[in-house]
Coordinates of C-alpha atoms and ligand atoms in Angstrom, one line a residue:
M1 CA -40.1 -6.0 31.1
Y2 CA -39.1 -4.5 27.7
V3 CA -37.7 -6.4 24.7
L4 CA -36.1 -4.7 21.7
G5 CA -36.8 -6.7 18.6
I6 CA -34.6 -6.5 15.4
E7 CA -35.4 -8.0 12.1
T8 CA -33.2 -7.9 8.9
S9 CA -33.7 -11.3 7.4
C10 CA -34.6 -10.2 3.9
D11 CA -35.5 -6.7 2.5
E12 CA -37.2 -5.0 5.5
T13 CA -35.2 -3.2 8.2
S14 CA -37.3 -3.3 11.3
A15 CA -37.1 -2.6 15.0
A16 CA -39.8 -2.8 17.7
V17 CA -40.3 -2.5 21.4
I18 CA -42.5 -5.0 23.2
K19 CA -43.7 -4.7 26.8
D20 CA -44.3 -7.9 28.8
G21 CA -44.4 -10.1 25.7
T22 CA -47.6 -8.8 24.2
Q23 CA -47.9 -5.0 24.3
L24 CA -46.7 -3.4 21.2
L25 CA -45.1 0.0 22.0
S26 CA -43.5 0.5 18.6
N27 CA -42.9 -1.4 15.3
I28 CA -40.9 0.5 12.7
V29 CA -40.6 -1.2 9.3
A30 CA -38.4 0.3 6.5
S31 CA -39.2 -1.4 3.2
Q32 CA -36.6 -1.7 0.4
D33 CA -39.2 -2.3 -2.3
E34 CA -38.2 0.7 -4.4
L35 CA -34.5 -0.4 -4.3
H36 CA -35.2 -3.9 -5.6
E37 CA -38.1 -3.0 -8.0
P38 CA -35.9 -2.4 -11.1
Y39 CA -34.4 -5.9 -10.7
G40 CA -37.7 -7.7 -10.3
G41 CA -36.6 -9.3 -7.0
V42 CA -34.4 -8.9 -4.0
V43 CA -30.7 -8.3 -4.8
P44 CA -28.9 -9.8 -1.7
E45 CA -25.9 -7.5 -1.7
L46 CA -28.0 -4.3 -2.1
A47 CA -30.3 -5.6 0.7
S48 CA -27.5 -6.0 3.2
R49 CA -25.9 -2.6 2.3
C50 CA -29.2 -0.9 2.7
H51 CA -29.7 -2.6 6.2
I52 CA -26.3 -1.2 7.2
E53 CA -27.4 2.3 6.3
K54 CA -30.7 2.1 8.0
I55 CA -30.4 0.0 11.1
E56 CA -29.2 2.6 13.5
S57 CA -31.9 5.1 12.7
I58 CA -34.6 2.5 12.7
V59 CA -33.6 1.2 16.1
D60 CA -33.4 4.8 17.5
L61 CA -36.8 5.5 16.0
S62 CA -38.4 2.4 17.6
L63 CA -37.1 3.5 21.0
E64 CA -38.2 7.1 20.5
K65 CA -41.7 6.0 19.4
A66 CA -41.9 3.7 22.5
S67 CA -40.7 6.7 24.7
I68 CA -38.1 4.5 26.2
S69 CA -34.3 4.5 26.3
L70 CA -31.9 1.7 25.7
E71 CA -31.1 1.6 29.5
D72 CA -34.7 0.4 30.1
I73 CA -34.5 -2.5 27.7
N74 CA -34.2 -5.9 29.4
G75 CA -33.4 -8.1 26.4
I76 CA -32.6 -7.8 22.7
A77 CA -34.2 -10.3 20.3
V78 CA -32.8 -10.6 16.8
T79 CA -33.6 -12.8 13.9
S80 CA -30.7 -15.1 13.3
G81 CA -32.3 -17.2 10.5
P82 CA -33.5 -18.4 8.1
G83 CA -33.0 -15.7 5.5
L84 CA -30.3 -14.0 3.5
V85 CA -27.1 -14.4 5.4
G86 CA -25.7 -11.0 4.3
S87 CA -28.9 -9.3 5.6
L88 CA -29.2 -11.3 8.8
V89 CA -25.6 -10.5 9.9
V90 CA -26.4 -6.8 9.9
G91 CA -29.1 -7.1 12.5
L92 CA -27.3 -9.8 14.4
S93 CA -24.0 -7.8 14.6
Y94 CA -26.0 -4.7 15.6
A95 CA -27.8 -6.6 18.4
K96 CA -24.5 -8.0 19.6
A97 CA -22.9 -4.6 19.7
L98 CA -25.8 -3.1 21.7
S99 CA -25.7 -6.2 24.0
Y100 CA -22.0 -5.8 24.6
A101 CA -22.0 -2.1 25.1
K102 CA -25.1 -1.9 27.4
K103 CA -24.7 -5.3 29.0
I104 CA -28.2 -6.4 27.9
P105 CA -28.7 -10.1 27.1
F106 CA -29.6 -10.9 23.4
Y107 CA -31.4 -13.9 21.9
G108 CA -31.3 -15.3 18.4
V109 CA -34.9 -15.8 17.1
N110 CA -36.1 -18.1 14.3
H111 CA -37.9 -16.0 11.7
L112 CA -40.6 -18.7 11.0
E113 CA -41.3 -19.2 14.6
A114 CA -41.6 -15.5 15.0
H115 CA -44.1 -15.3 12.2
L116 CA -46.3 -17.9 13.9
H117 CA -46.0 -16.0 17.1
A118 CA -47.1 -12.6 15.8
I119 CA -50.7 -13.3 16.6
F120 CA -50.0 -13.3 20.3
L121 CA -49.5 -9.5 20.0
E122 CA -53.2 -9.2 19.2
K123 CA -55.0 -12.3 20.6
K124 CA -54.8 -14.7 23.6
I125 CA -54.8 -18.2 22.2
E126 CA -54.6 -21.5 24.1
Y127 CA -52.3 -24.3 22.7
P128 CA -52.5 -26.5 20.7
F129 CA -53.4 -25.3 17.3
I130 CA -52.5 -25.8 13.6
G131 CA -50.2 -23.1 12.2
L132 CA -50.2 -22.4 8.5
L133 CA -47.1 -20.4 7.5
V134 CA -47.4 -18.8 4.0
S135 CA -44.4 -16.5 3.1
G136 CA -42.0 -15.7 0.3
G137 CA -39.7 -18.6 1.3
H138 CA -42.0 -21.0 3.1
T139 CA -45.4 -22.8 2.9
S140 CA -45.8 -25.2 5.8
L141 CA -48.3 -26.6 8.2
Y142 CA -47.4 -27.2 11.8
D143 CA -48.8 -28.8 14.9
I144 CA -48.1 -26.1 17.5
R145 CA -48.2 -27.2 21.1
G146 CA -46.3 -24.4 22.8
V147 CA -43.3 -22.0 22.4
G148 CA -40.6 -24.1 20.8
N149 CA -42.8 -27.1 20.6
Y150 CA -43.7 -27.5 16.9
T151 CA -44.0 -30.5 14.6
L152 CA -43.9 -30.0 10.9
L153 CA -46.9 -31.7 9.3
G154 CA -46.2 -30.8 5.7
S155 CA -44.5 -28.2 3.5
T156 CA -44.0 -27.2 -0.1
V157 CA -42.0 -29.7 -2.2
D158 CA -40.9 -26.9 -4.6
D159 CA -41.9 -23.2 -4.7
A160 CA -43.3 -21.3 -1.7
C161 CA -46.7 -19.8 -2.4
G162 CA -45.4 -16.2 -1.9
E163 CA -42.7 -17.1 -4.5
A164 CA -45.4 -18.3 -6.9
F165 CA -47.3 -15.0 -6.4
D166 CA -44.1 -13.0 -7.1
K167 CA -43.3 -15.2 -10.2
V168 CA -46.8 -15.0 -11.7
A169 CA -46.7 -11.2 -11.1
K170 CA -43.5 -11.1 -13.1
I171 CA -45.1 -13.2 -15.9
L172 CA -48.1 -10.7 -15.9
G173 CA -45.7 -7.8 -16.1
L174 CA -46.8 -6.4 -12.7
G175 CA -43.4 -5.7 -11.3
Y176 CA -42.1 -6.3 -7.8
P177 CA -43.2 -7.0 -5.1
G178 CA -45.8 -9.1 -6.8
G179 CA -48.1 -10.6 -4.2
R180 CA -49.8 -7.3 -3.3
K181 CA -50.2 -6.4 -6.9
I182 CA -51.9 -9.7 -7.8
D183 CA -54.2 -9.2 -4.8
E184 CA -55.2 -5.7 -6.1
I185 CA -55.9 -6.6 -9.7
A186 CA -57.6 -9.9 -8.9
K187 CA -60.4 -7.9 -7.2
K188 CA -61.4 -6.8 -10.7
G189 CA -61.0 -10.2 -12.3
N190 CA -63.2 -13.3 -12.6
A191 CA -61.8 -16.1 -10.4
K192 CA -63.6 -18.7 -12.4
A193 CA -62.4 -17.6 -15.8
I194 CA -59.6 -20.1 -16.1
L195 CA -59.4 -23.5 -14.4
F196 CA -55.8 -23.9 -13.5
P197 CA -54.7 -27.4 -12.1
R198 CA -55.2 -27.7 -8.4
P199 CA -51.7 -28.7 -7.2
R200 CA -51.5 -31.9 -5.0
L201 CA -55.1 -31.7 -3.9
K202 CA -55.6 -35.4 -4.7
E203 CA -52.6 -36.4 -2.6
D204 CA -53.5 -37.5 0.8
D205 CA -50.5 -35.9 2.5
L206 CA -50.1 -32.3 3.8
N207 CA -47.5 -31.2 1.3
F208 CA -47.9 -28.4 -1.2
S209 CA -46.5 -27.7 -4.7
F210 CA -46.8 -24.4 -6.6
S211 CA -44.2 -24.7 -9.3
G212 CA -46.6 -26.5 -11.7
L213 CA -49.2 -23.9 -11.2
K214 CA -46.7 -21.1 -12.0
T215 CA -45.8 -23.0 -15.2
A216 CA -49.5 -23.5 -16.1
V217 CA -49.9 -19.7 -15.9
L218 CA -46.8 -19.2 -18.1
N219 CA -48.1 -21.7 -20.7
Y220 CA -51.5 -20.1 -20.7
C221 CA -50.0 -16.7 -21.4
Q222 CA -47.7 -18.0 -24.1
K223 CA -50.6 -19.8 -25.8
L224 CA -52.5 -16.5 -26.0
G225 CA -49.5 -15.4 -28.0
K226 CA -50.1 -11.6 -27.7
S227 CA -49.8 -8.9 -25.1
L228 CA -52.5 -9.3 -22.4
S229 CA -55.5 -7.0 -22.2
E230 CA -56.4 -5.6 -18.8
V231 CA -59.4 -7.9 -18.6
E232 CA -57.2 -11.0 -19.4
R233 CA -54.6 -10.0 -16.9
N234 CA -57.2 -9.5 -14.1
D235 CA -58.8 -12.8 -14.9
I236 CA -55.5 -14.7 -14.8
A237 CA -54.5 -13.1 -11.6
A238 CA -57.9 -13.9 -10.0
S239 CA -57.9 -17.5 -11.2
F240 CA -54.4 -18.1 -10.1
Q241 CA -55.0 -16.6 -6.7
E242 CA -58.2 -18.7 -6.3
T243 CA -56.2 -21.8 -7.0
V244 CA -53.6 -21.0 -4.4
V245 CA -56.2 -20.1 -1.8
E246 CA -58.2 -23.2 -2.5
T247 CA -55.1 -25.4 -2.1
L248 CA -54.1 -23.8 1.1
L249 CA -57.7 -24.1 2.4
Q250 CA -58.1 -27.8 1.6
K251 CA -54.7 -28.8 3.1
S252 CA -55.4 -26.8 6.2
L253 CA -58.7 -28.5 6.6
K254 CA -56.9 -31.9 6.3
A255 CA -54.4 -30.8 9.0
L256 CA -57.2 -29.7 11.4
E257 CA -59.0 -33.0 10.8
K258 CA -55.9 -35.1 11.2
M259 CA -55.0 -33.4 14.6
Q260 CA -58.6 -32.9 15.7
Y261 CA -57.8 -29.3 16.6
P262 CA -60.5 -26.6 16.3
K263 CA -58.0 -23.8 16.0
L264 CA -56.0 -22.4 13.0
V265 CA -53.4 -19.6 13.0
I266 CA -52.2 -18.2 9.6
A267 CA -49.0 -16.3 9.5
G268 CA -46.5 -14.8 6.9
G269 CA -46.7 -12.3 4.1
V270 CA -49.3 -14.2 2.0
A271 CA -51.7 -14.1 5.0
A272 CA -52.1 -10.4 4.0
N273 CA -53.9 -11.5 0.9
S274 CA -57.5 -10.3 0.9
R275 CA -59.0 -13.3 -0.9
L276 CA -57.2 -15.7 1.4
R277 CA -58.5 -13.9 4.5
A278 CA -62.1 -13.9 3.2
A279 CA -62.0 -17.5 2.1
F280 CA -60.6 -18.7 5.4
Q281 CA -63.1 -16.6 7.4
H282 CA -65.9 -18.2 5.4
M283 CA -64.6 -21.7 6.0
S284 CA -64.1 -21.0 9.8
K285 CA -67.8 -20.1 10.1
E286 CA -68.9 -23.0 8.1
K287 CA -66.8 -25.6 9.9
N288 CA -66.8 -24.0 13.3
I289 CA -63.1 -23.5 13.4
E290 CA -61.5 -20.7 15.5
L291 CA -59.4 -18.7 13.0
F292 CA -56.6 -16.3 13.9
I293 CA -54.9 -14.1 11.3
P294 CA -52.7 -11.2 12.4
S295 CA -53.5 -7.6 11.1
L296 CA -51.8 -6.8 7.8
K297 CA -48.7 -5.1 9.4
L298 CA -48.0 -8.2 11.5
C299 CA -48.3 -10.6 8.5
T300 CA -45.4 -9.3 6.5
D301 CA -41.8 -9.1 7.9
N302 CA -41.6 -7.0 11.1
A303 CA -39.6 -6.9 14.3
A304 CA -42.6 -6.9 16.6
M305 CA -43.1 -10.6 16.2
V306 CA -39.3 -11.1 16.9
G307 CA -39.6 -9.1 20.1
A308 CA -42.7 -10.9 21.2
L309 CA -41.0 -14.3 20.8
G310 CA -37.8 -13.0 22.4
Y311 CA -39.8 -12.2 25.6
H312 CA -40.0 -16.0 26.2
Y313 CA -36.2 -16.3 26.1
L314 CA -36.0 -13.4 28.5
V315 CA -38.3 -14.9 31.1
A316 CA -36.5 -18.2 30.8
G317 CA -33.3 -16.4 31.7
Q318 CA -31.6 -17.4 28.4
K319 CA -28.8 -15.6 26.7
A320 CA -27.1 -16.2 23.3
P321 CA -23.3 -16.4 23.0
F322 CA -21.5 -13.7 21.0
S323 CA -20.4 -16.6 18.7
L324 CA -24.1 -17.0 17.5
N325 CA -24.1 -17.1 13.7
A326 CA -26.7 -16.4 11.1
Y327 CA -28.1 -19.3 9.1
A328 CA -29.8 -19.4 5.7
T329 CA -32.1 -22.4 6.1
T330 CA -33.7 -23.9 9.1
S331 CA -32.2 -27.3 8.7
S332 CA -28.7 -25.8 9.2
S333 CA -29.8 -23.9 12.3
Q334 CA -29.2 -24.5 16.0
A335 CA -32.7 -23.2 16.7
S336 CA -35.4 -25.3 18.3
F337 CA -37.7 -24.8 15.3
Ligands
LIG401 O1 -43.4 -13.0 5.3 P1 -42.9 -12.2 4.2 O2 -43.1 -10.7 4.4 O3 -41.4 -12.4 4.0 C1 -40.8 -13.7 4.0 O4 -40.5 -14.2 5.1 O5 -40.8 -14.3 2.9 O6 -43.6 -12.7 2.9 C2 -43.3 -12.1 1.7 C3 -44.3 -12.7 0.6 C4 -43.9 -12.2 -0.8 O7 -43.8 -13.3 -1.6 C5 -45.1 -11.3 -1.1 O8 -45.4 -11.2 -2.5 C6 -46.2 -12.0 -0.4 O9 -45.6 -12.3 0.9 N1 -47.3 -11.1 -0.1 C7 -48.6 -11.3 -0.6 C8 -49.4 -10.2 -0.2 N2 -48.6 -9.3 0.5 C9 -47.4 -9.9 0.6 N3 -49.1 -12.3 -1.4 C10 -50.3 -12.2 -1.8 N4 -51.2 -11.2 -1.4 C11 -50.7 -10.2 -0.7 N5 -51.6 -9.2 -0.3
LIG402 ZN1 -41.0 -13.5 6.8

């Protein structure tokens, strides 16, 4: 059984072909980084216009790479939210058109649920487990008991951690997208050089907060009152990154302890961070926790995770109506997540 996955929730146009829910036959991702770089962030109208230009060739390429034709596809899974509505409707409308023309059922997939599902393309995992989702728009911990069976344990009360990475990169003059650039320069910095406040670590709940940390970095840079040297910039990046990772680590440990689960899955763009991956690996060995983090290409936005999750809708015999709409936030969605 073959599922075509389509993802256009933000600034990546992506299409993938998945066989039997877990075999990745193709995963084409066209990034719009260069388009948005001069603006220091994603410009929604430019993003949706770019998706329109690219979607057809990206879908064709994904089929070609998988050596399969549209006639062989059994279901089309497309991200219907959360995300930028102008971007989402491009993928959604394209999926509907293919579905109508070729009489293939289509399914609306929740982007966050898809992120947490990406790991199943690489590993076999038994439920239940704790899911830590760290992306540009979300930072949350979930109790995950099965497909569509998720309980939110805690989430950010202000900025998402990816957002904090991007904003701090902007403060440091590193440009967009910032997370990857901080990761790079932090390797040359001293993570203990500056002790930034550890957000909400004293709180007993499982919520996060990253806006104060971003302000602390801004205040630190302003107090220096001069343009930053390379060493200063590297140290700030490394110290900031260490604070974020430490916070995510402590809260994840709390969640594992609370639910008494020995398994943790990390998903989303920030899971590509090298320091995060190393720190969680170390913790997993020390605390005897089974840790699962997808490979880099499956951490950031991609259609493979959408197709993998869509397979479950296919085997359940589900089909979305053509009236299915895009949604910006999960609270306004019809999705199970
Ligand atoms: O999951 P994702 O691709 O898109 C959303 O659903 O938001 O996550 C994007 C976020 C951005 O904030 C980006 O800066 C961050 O992931 N990111 C990273 C790294 N690679 C991407 N943050 C830290 N280190 C990285 N290596
Ligand atoms: Zn994402």
